[in-house]
Amino acid sequence: MESCKPTSAALAGGRSSWSTYRSGSPCCCSRHAFLPESKATGKVRLDLVGVVLIAVALVLLVGVLVQGRQAGWPAWAWIGGVLAIAALVAFWWWESRLTEQQRSPLLPMTLFHDRAFSVVGLLITLVVFAGFTPLVFFFSIYLQLGVGYSPLAAGITTVPFAVGSMITSIASAMLAPKLGRTLLTLGAAVVCVGMAALAVTIGFAAVPLASGWLVAPALLIAGLGLGMLVGPLVNVILGASKSADAGAASGVLNNVNIVAGAVGVALFGVIFFSAAGGGTALAYTSAVRLTIISTLVAFAIVLVLTFALPQPARTPVANVGRTPEGSHS
């Protein structure tokens, strides 16, 4: 998960790609033994035009959001943003045309006829990943630049967050089929409690932070809530949706979390670096508190949105307990 990255990155250094290869290879080799083969009932063709359009749109959009802010939003960033929007509009038009002609679109537009998916599900996914991805990123910056921790010490400080999310992500595999959207509501509420506790702890602690253990309880609570929310998120949304295109819907949700993370880092970056402009420990403390409060507001919105998500009659088991990929998980 995303919450494990600060520690794993510090420990693995440049060996992370090789570690991923070694751990992923057995899974790829054993796929035939555990995954049954499935085939489409009709003739399906690859939508190459759709693939190219969405690839161009996402590369431009994520690239502009990540690199544009670092470069101070130069002219090329604005041009790239306009081109990304144009590619998205072209993709939408093309997929709508293929859907009307029933010609195997990459993204069946009938997905968006379902309110549970198109309005509530996508919005929850967008806000969740736009909220928690920047928190992990900027909290690590705060620990290193504001407190003076090494990358390894900063990663170790966030271990309670990772442990909490791991515990409840595993437990969600058993709880999601029974609780459905209630698990998402509970998870969002627990994250809000954790964020509030973290903001209060940093607000009353000495500047700079005397010990990373002071924030461990709040991080653990936030991690427990995040695991309850993110673990079964895709499954509960798909279970509430009436669409038969579950594979396409899952792909949309996974791509939304990638874009949401980039958007969140860009937006929260404006808040964080504006407040941390002084470069002092006090400035970084104020910046991270604003970031935490912003995350709290985001998850409060998620909490409200979960009540609008229909309670599914059943929850798909294929993705239960799995964090959507692509968010840098």
Short mmCIF file of C-alpha atoms in Angstrom, two decimals:
data_model
loop_
_atom_site.label_atom_id
_atom_site.label_comp_id
_atom_site.label_asym_id
_atom_site.label_seq_id
_atom_site.Cartn_x
_atom_site.Cartn_y
_atom_site.Cartn_z
CA MET A 1 0.00 0.00 0.00
CA GLU A 2 0.92 3.68 -0.34
CA SER A 3 1.45 3.98 3.40
CA CYS A 4 4.28 1.42 3.28
CA LYS A 5 6.30 3.34 0.71
CA PRO A 6 8.25 5.76 2.94
CA THR A 7 9.80 2.90 4.90
CA SER A 8 10.26 0.49 2.01
CA ALA A 9 11.81 3.19 -0.18
CA ALA A 10 14.30 4.14 2.50
CA LEU A 11 15.25 0.53 3.15
CA ALA A 12 15.31 -0.71 -0.44
CA GLY A 13 16.94 2.29 -2.07
CA GLY A 14 17.69 1.47 -5.70
CA ARG A 15 16.79 -2.20 -5.28
CA SER A 16 13.02 -1.68 -5.17
CA SER A 17 12.47 -2.56 -8.84
CA TRP A 18 14.45 -5.81 -8.49
CA SER A 19 12.51 -6.68 -5.33
CA THR A 20 9.25 -6.09 -7.15
CA TYR A 21 10.41 -8.33 -10.00
CA ARG A 22 11.38 -11.15 -7.64
CA SER A 23 8.12 -10.99 -5.68
CA GLY A 24 5.93 -10.61 -8.76
CA SER A 25 7.49 -13.37 -10.87
CA PRO A 26 6.04 -16.30 -8.85
CA CYS A 27 2.58 -14.71 -9.08
CA CYS A 28 2.83 -14.43 -12.86
CA CYS A 29 4.10 -18.00 -13.23
CA SER A 30 1.30 -19.46 -11.08
CA ARG A 31 -1.56 -17.53 -12.68
CA HIS A 32 -2.64 -20.47 -14.88
CA ALA A 33 -3.05 -22.71 -11.85
CA PHE A 34 -5.32 -20.34 -9.92
CA LEU A 35 -7.04 -18.08 -12.46
CA PRO A 36 -9.64 -19.75 -14.69
CA GLU A 37 -9.69 -18.81 -18.38
CA SER A 38 -12.60 -16.65 -19.57
CA LYS A 39 -13.54 -15.60 -23.09
CA ALA A 40 -15.87 -12.98 -24.51
CA THR A 41 -19.14 -14.26 -25.91
CA GLY A 42 -18.98 -12.05 -29.01
CA LYS A 43 -16.30 -10.79 -31.36
CA VAL A 44 -14.11 -8.21 -29.63
CA ARG A 45 -11.57 -5.90 -31.24
CA LEU A 46 -8.93 -3.83 -29.54
CA ASP A 47 -9.89 -0.16 -29.46
CA LEU A 48 -6.50 1.21 -30.53
CA VAL A 49 -7.77 4.76 -31.03
CA GLY A 50 -9.21 4.78 -27.51
CA VAL A 51 -5.98 3.37 -26.06
CA VAL A 52 -3.87 6.07 -27.73
CA LEU A 53 -6.21 8.91 -26.74
CA ILE A 54 -6.49 7.96 -23.07
CA ALA A 55 -2.75 7.24 -22.84
CA VAL A 56 -1.90 10.65 -24.25
CA ALA A 57 -4.44 12.36 -21.98
CA LEU A 58 -3.23 10.65 -18.79
CA VAL A 59 0.49 11.12 -19.55
CA LEU A 60 -0.04 14.81 -20.24
CA LEU A 61 -2.33 15.35 -17.26
CA VAL A 62 -0.18 13.57 -14.69
CA GLY A 63 3.02 14.97 -16.15
CA VAL A 64 1.72 18.54 -16.03
CA LEU A 65 0.43 18.21 -12.48
CA VAL A 66 3.62 16.64 -11.14
CA GLN A 67 6.27 18.52 -13.11
CA GLY A 68 4.41 21.78 -13.70
CA ARG A 69 4.23 22.73 -10.03
CA GLN A 70 7.92 21.97 -9.51
CA ALA A 71 8.81 24.14 -12.50
CA GLY A 72 6.63 27.04 -11.34
CA TRP A 73 3.82 26.50 -13.87
CA PRO A 74 5.61 27.66 -17.05
CA ALA A 75 3.89 28.08 -20.43
CA TRP A 76 4.52 24.47 -21.49
CA ALA A 77 2.57 23.25 -18.46
CA TRP A 78 -0.50 25.26 -19.44
CA ILE A 79 -0.22 24.09 -23.06
CA GLY A 80 0.11 20.50 -21.86
CA GLY A 81 -2.96 20.92 -19.68
CA VAL A 82 -5.03 22.21 -22.62
CA LEU A 83 -3.84 19.30 -24.78
CA ALA A 84 -4.71 16.82 -22.01
CA ILE A 85 -8.25 18.19 -21.79
CA ALA A 86 -8.56 18.07 -25.58
CA ALA A 87 -7.43 14.42 -25.60
CA LEU A 88 -9.95 13.57 -22.87
CA VAL A 89 -12.77 15.23 -24.81
CA ALA A 90 -11.74 13.35 -27.96
CA PHE A 91 -11.61 10.09 -25.99
CA TRP A 92 -15.10 10.69 -24.59
CA TRP A 93 -16.48 11.42 -28.06
CA TRP A 94 -14.82 8.36 -29.59
CA GLU A 95 -15.98 6.00 -26.87
CA SER A 96 -19.53 7.37 -27.06
CA ARG A 97 -19.52 6.73 -30.79
CA LEU A 98 -18.28 3.14 -30.41
CA THR A 99 -20.81 2.48 -27.64
CA GLU A 100 -23.67 3.69 -29.83
CA GLN A 101 -22.45 1.48 -32.68
CA GLN A 102 -21.83 -1.47 -30.29
CA ARG A 103 -18.27 -1.87 -31.57
CA SER A 104 -16.27 -2.93 -28.45
CA PRO A 105 -15.25 0.40 -26.91
CA LEU A 106 -12.37 0.54 -24.46
CA LEU A 107 -14.72 2.32 -22.03
CA PRO A 108 -18.41 1.38 -22.43
CA MET A 109 -20.27 4.63 -21.84
CA THR A 110 -23.22 2.68 -20.47
CA LEU A 111 -21.22 2.62 -17.21
CA PHE A 112 -22.17 6.24 -16.65
CA HIS A 113 -25.88 5.47 -16.79
CA ASP A 114 -25.46 3.94 -13.33
CA ARG A 115 -25.59 6.62 -10.61
CA ALA A 116 -23.97 4.37 -8.00
CA PHE A 117 -20.85 4.16 -10.15
CA SER A 118 -20.72 7.37 -12.16
CA VAL A 119 -21.63 9.86 -9.45
CA VAL A 120 -21.04 8.43 -6.00
CA GLY A 121 -18.45 5.73 -6.70
CA LEU A 122 -16.13 7.84 -8.85
CA LEU A 123 -16.45 10.85 -6.54
CA ILE A 124 -15.57 8.80 -3.44
CA THR A 125 -12.55 7.28 -5.19
CA LEU A 126 -11.41 10.70 -6.39
CA VAL A 127 -11.65 12.34 -2.95
CA VAL A 128 -10.08 9.39 -1.07
CA PHE A 129 -6.94 9.24 -3.18
CA ALA A 130 -6.68 13.00 -3.62
CA GLY A 131 -6.80 13.21 0.19
CA PHE A 132 -4.53 10.51 1.55
CA THR A 133 -1.78 10.37 -1.13
CA PRO A 134 -0.63 13.97 -0.45
CA LEU A 135 -0.75 13.35 3.31
CA VAL A 136 1.80 10.53 3.11
CA PHE A 137 4.00 12.59 0.80
CA PHE A 138 4.00 15.89 2.69
CA PHE A 139 4.12 14.35 6.16
CA SER A 140 7.36 12.68 5.12
CA ILE A 141 8.70 16.03 3.86
CA TYR A 142 7.73 17.63 7.17
CA LEU A 143 9.59 14.98 9.16
CA GLN A 144 12.74 15.42 7.08
CA LEU A 145 12.86 19.19 6.52
CA GLY A 146 10.88 20.41 9.51
CA VAL A 147 12.02 17.97 12.18
CA GLY A 148 15.40 16.97 10.73
CA TYR A 149 14.84 13.24 10.41
CA SER A 150 16.72 11.10 7.93
CA PRO A 151 14.64 9.38 5.21
CA LEU A 152 14.87 6.11 7.15
CA ALA A 153 13.78 7.71 10.43
CA ALA A 154 10.89 9.45 8.67
CA GLY A 155 9.80 6.14 7.16
CA ILE A 156 9.98 4.35 10.50
CA THR A 157 7.86 7.10 12.08
CA THR A 158 5.02 6.29 9.67
CA VAL A 159 5.16 2.54 10.38
CA PRO A 160 2.10 2.67 12.73
CA PHE A 161 0.07 4.10 9.85
CA ALA A 162 1.17 1.25 7.57
CA VAL A 163 0.58 -1.40 10.25
CA GLY A 164 -2.92 -0.11 11.00
CA SER A 165 -3.94 -0.06 7.34
CA MET A 166 -2.49 -3.54 6.79
CA ILE A 167 -4.47 -5.02 9.70
CA THR A 168 -7.83 -3.65 8.63
CA SER A 169 -7.20 -4.29 4.93
CA ILE A 170 -6.85 -7.99 5.77
CA ALA A 171 -9.88 -7.92 8.06
CA SER A 172 -11.95 -6.18 5.38
CA ALA A 173 -11.85 -9.37 3.29
CA MET A 174 -14.13 -10.95 5.89
CA LEU A 175 -16.13 -7.87 6.85
CA ALA A 176 -16.91 -6.32 3.45
CA PRO A 177 -19.36 -9.02 2.25
CA LYS A 178 -21.36 -8.58 5.48
CA LEU A 179 -21.14 -4.83 6.06
CA GLY A 180 -20.89 -3.43 2.52
CA ARG A 181 -20.96 0.38 2.45
CA THR A 182 -21.19 0.50 6.27
CA LEU A 183 -17.53 -0.54 6.36
CA LEU A 184 -16.63 2.43 4.16
CA THR A 185 -18.59 4.79 6.41
CA LEU A 186 -16.87 3.42 9.51
CA GLY A 187 -13.46 3.63 7.85
CA ALA A 188 -13.95 7.26 6.81
CA ALA A 189 -15.08 8.16 10.33
CA VAL A 190 -12.03 6.49 11.91
CA VAL A 191 -9.70 8.30 9.48
CA CYS A 192 -11.31 11.61 10.52
CA VAL A 193 -10.68 10.79 14.18
CA GLY A 194 -7.05 9.91 13.40
CA MET A 195 -6.50 13.11 11.42
CA ALA A 196 -8.02 15.22 14.19
CA ALA A 197 -5.79 13.51 16.78
CA LEU A 198 -2.73 14.02 14.56
CA ALA A 199 -3.46 17.73 14.10
CA VAL A 200 -3.96 18.22 17.85
CA THR A 201 -0.81 16.23 18.70
CA ILE A 202 1.40 18.25 16.37
CA GLY A 203 -0.27 21.48 17.49
CA PHE A 204 0.50 20.90 21.17
CA ALA A 205 3.87 19.19 20.74
CA ALA A 206 7.15 21.03 20.95
CA VAL A 207 8.59 22.54 17.77
CA PRO A 208 10.36 20.70 16.27
CA LEU A 209 8.68 17.41 17.17
CA ALA A 210 10.54 15.89 20.12
CA SER A 211 9.84 12.27 19.24
CA GLY A 212 8.13 10.43 16.42
CA TRP A 213 6.42 8.20 18.97
CA LEU A 214 4.19 11.12 19.95
CA VAL A 215 2.29 10.83 16.65
CA ALA A 216 2.23 7.01 16.62
CA PRO A 217 -1.26 6.60 18.22
CA ALA A 218 -2.87 9.09 15.81
CA LEU A 219 -1.15 7.50 12.81
CA LEU A 220 -2.26 4.05 13.93
CA ILE A 221 -5.90 5.18 14.21
CA ALA A 222 -5.76 6.85 10.79
CA GLY A 223 -4.19 3.72 9.29
CA LEU A 224 -6.89 1.48 10.76
CA GLY A 225 -9.56 3.67 9.20
CA LEU A 226 -7.82 3.85 5.85
CA GLY A 227 -7.57 0.05 5.63
CA MET A 228 -11.30 -0.28 6.28
CA LEU A 229 -12.02 2.28 3.57
CA VAL A 230 -9.52 1.61 0.77
CA GLY A 231 -9.33 -2.18 1.07
CA PRO A 232 -12.93 -2.94 0.02
CA LEU A 233 -13.57 0.33 -1.85
CA VAL A 234 -13.59 -1.07 -5.39
CA ASN A 235 -15.61 -4.13 -4.38
CA VAL A 236 -18.33 -2.22 -2.57
CA ILE A 237 -18.69 0.30 -5.42
CA LEU A 238 -18.90 -2.48 -8.01
CA GLY A 239 -21.30 -4.41 -5.79
CA ALA A 240 -23.60 -1.39 -5.58
CA SER A 241 -23.37 -0.82 -9.33
CA LYS A 242 -25.87 -2.44 -11.70
CA SER A 243 -23.47 -2.43 -14.64
CA ALA A 244 -22.44 -5.73 -16.21
CA ASP A 245 -19.09 -4.24 -17.34
CA ALA A 246 -17.34 -4.82 -14.03
CA GLY A 247 -13.91 -5.15 -15.64
CA ALA A 248 -14.16 -1.78 -17.38
CA ALA A 249 -15.58 -0.17 -14.23
CA SER A 250 -12.68 -1.51 -12.15
CA GLY A 251 -10.21 -0.14 -14.70
CA VAL A 252 -11.83 3.28 -14.55
CA LEU A 253 -11.61 3.34 -10.75
CA ASN A 254 -7.94 2.30 -10.83
CA ASN A 255 -7.07 5.09 -13.28
CA VAL A 256 -9.07 7.61 -11.27
CA ASN A 257 -6.95 6.89 -8.20
CA ILE A 258 -3.75 7.55 -10.20
CA VAL A 259 -4.99 10.89 -11.48
CA ALA A 260 -6.52 11.79 -8.10
CA GLY A 261 -3.19 11.21 -6.36
CA ALA A 262 -1.39 13.52 -8.80
CA VAL A 263 -4.11 16.16 -8.52
CA GLY A 264 -4.05 15.92 -4.73
CA VAL A 265 -0.27 16.33 -4.53
CA ALA A 266 -0.44 19.36 -6.83
CA LEU A 267 -3.27 21.04 -4.91
CA PHE A 268 -1.99 20.20 -1.43
CA GLY A 269 1.47 21.25 -2.58
CA VAL A 270 0.24 24.80 -3.04
CA ILE A 271 -1.08 24.78 0.54
CA PHE A 272 1.98 23.11 2.04
CA PHE A 273 4.76 25.09 0.36
CA SER A 274 2.93 28.40 0.74
CA ALA A 275 2.76 27.85 4.51
CA ALA A 276 6.32 26.49 4.68
CA GLY A 277 7.78 29.43 2.77
CA GLY A 278 9.85 30.55 5.74
CA GLY A 279 11.78 27.28 5.78
CA THR A 280 11.83 27.15 9.60
CA ALA A 281 10.68 24.29 11.82
CA LEU A 282 7.67 26.38 12.88
CA ALA A 283 6.76 27.08 9.23
CA TYR A 284 6.90 23.38 8.32
CA THR A 285 4.83 22.54 11.40
CA SER A 286 2.13 25.03 10.34
CA ALA A 287 2.28 23.66 6.80
CA VAL A 288 1.79 20.05 7.82
CA ARG A 289 -1.07 20.99 10.17
CA LEU A 290 -2.86 22.71 7.28
CA THR A 291 -2.28 19.61 5.16
CA ILE A 292 -3.68 17.35 7.89
CA ILE A 293 -6.74 19.57 8.35
CA SER A 294 -7.29 19.56 4.57
CA THR A 295 -7.13 15.76 4.62
CA LEU A 296 -9.61 15.73 7.49
CA VAL A 297 -12.02 17.84 5.43
CA ALA A 298 -11.59 15.52 2.43
CA PHE A 299 -12.44 12.41 4.45
CA ALA A 300 -15.37 14.16 6.09
CA ILE A 301 -16.72 14.64 2.56
CA VAL A 302 -16.11 10.94 1.89
CA LEU A 303 -17.99 10.09 5.09
CA VAL A 304 -21.04 11.98 3.84
CA LEU A 305 -20.78 10.48 0.34
CA THR A 306 -20.79 6.89 1.63
CA PHE A 307 -24.40 7.34 2.76
CA ALA A 308 -25.37 8.05 -0.86
CA LEU A 309 -23.85 4.78 -2.06
CA PRO A 310 -26.52 2.05 -2.38
CA GLN A 311 -26.10 -0.92 -0.10
CA PRO A 312 -25.18 -3.80 -2.44
CA ALA A 313 -27.06 -7.05 -2.27
CA ARG A 314 -23.77 -8.86 -2.70
CA THR A 315 -20.12 -7.86 -2.77
CA PRO A 316 -17.80 -9.25 -5.48
CA VAL A 317 -15.01 -11.32 -3.95
CA ALA A 318 -12.46 -10.98 -6.72
CA ASN A 319 -10.93 -7.76 -5.39
CA VAL A 320 -11.91 -7.86 -1.71
CA GLY A 321 -9.15 -6.63 0.53
CA ARG A 322 -7.10 -5.38 -2.43
CA THR A 323 -6.05 -1.79 -2.76
CA PRO A 324 -6.66 -0.39 -6.24
CA GLU A 325 -3.43 -0.43 -8.20
CA GLY A 326 -1.84 2.55 -9.85
CA SER A 327 -1.96 4.89 -6.85
CA HIS A 328 1.37 4.05 -6.22
CA SER A 329 0.35 1.17 -3.96
#
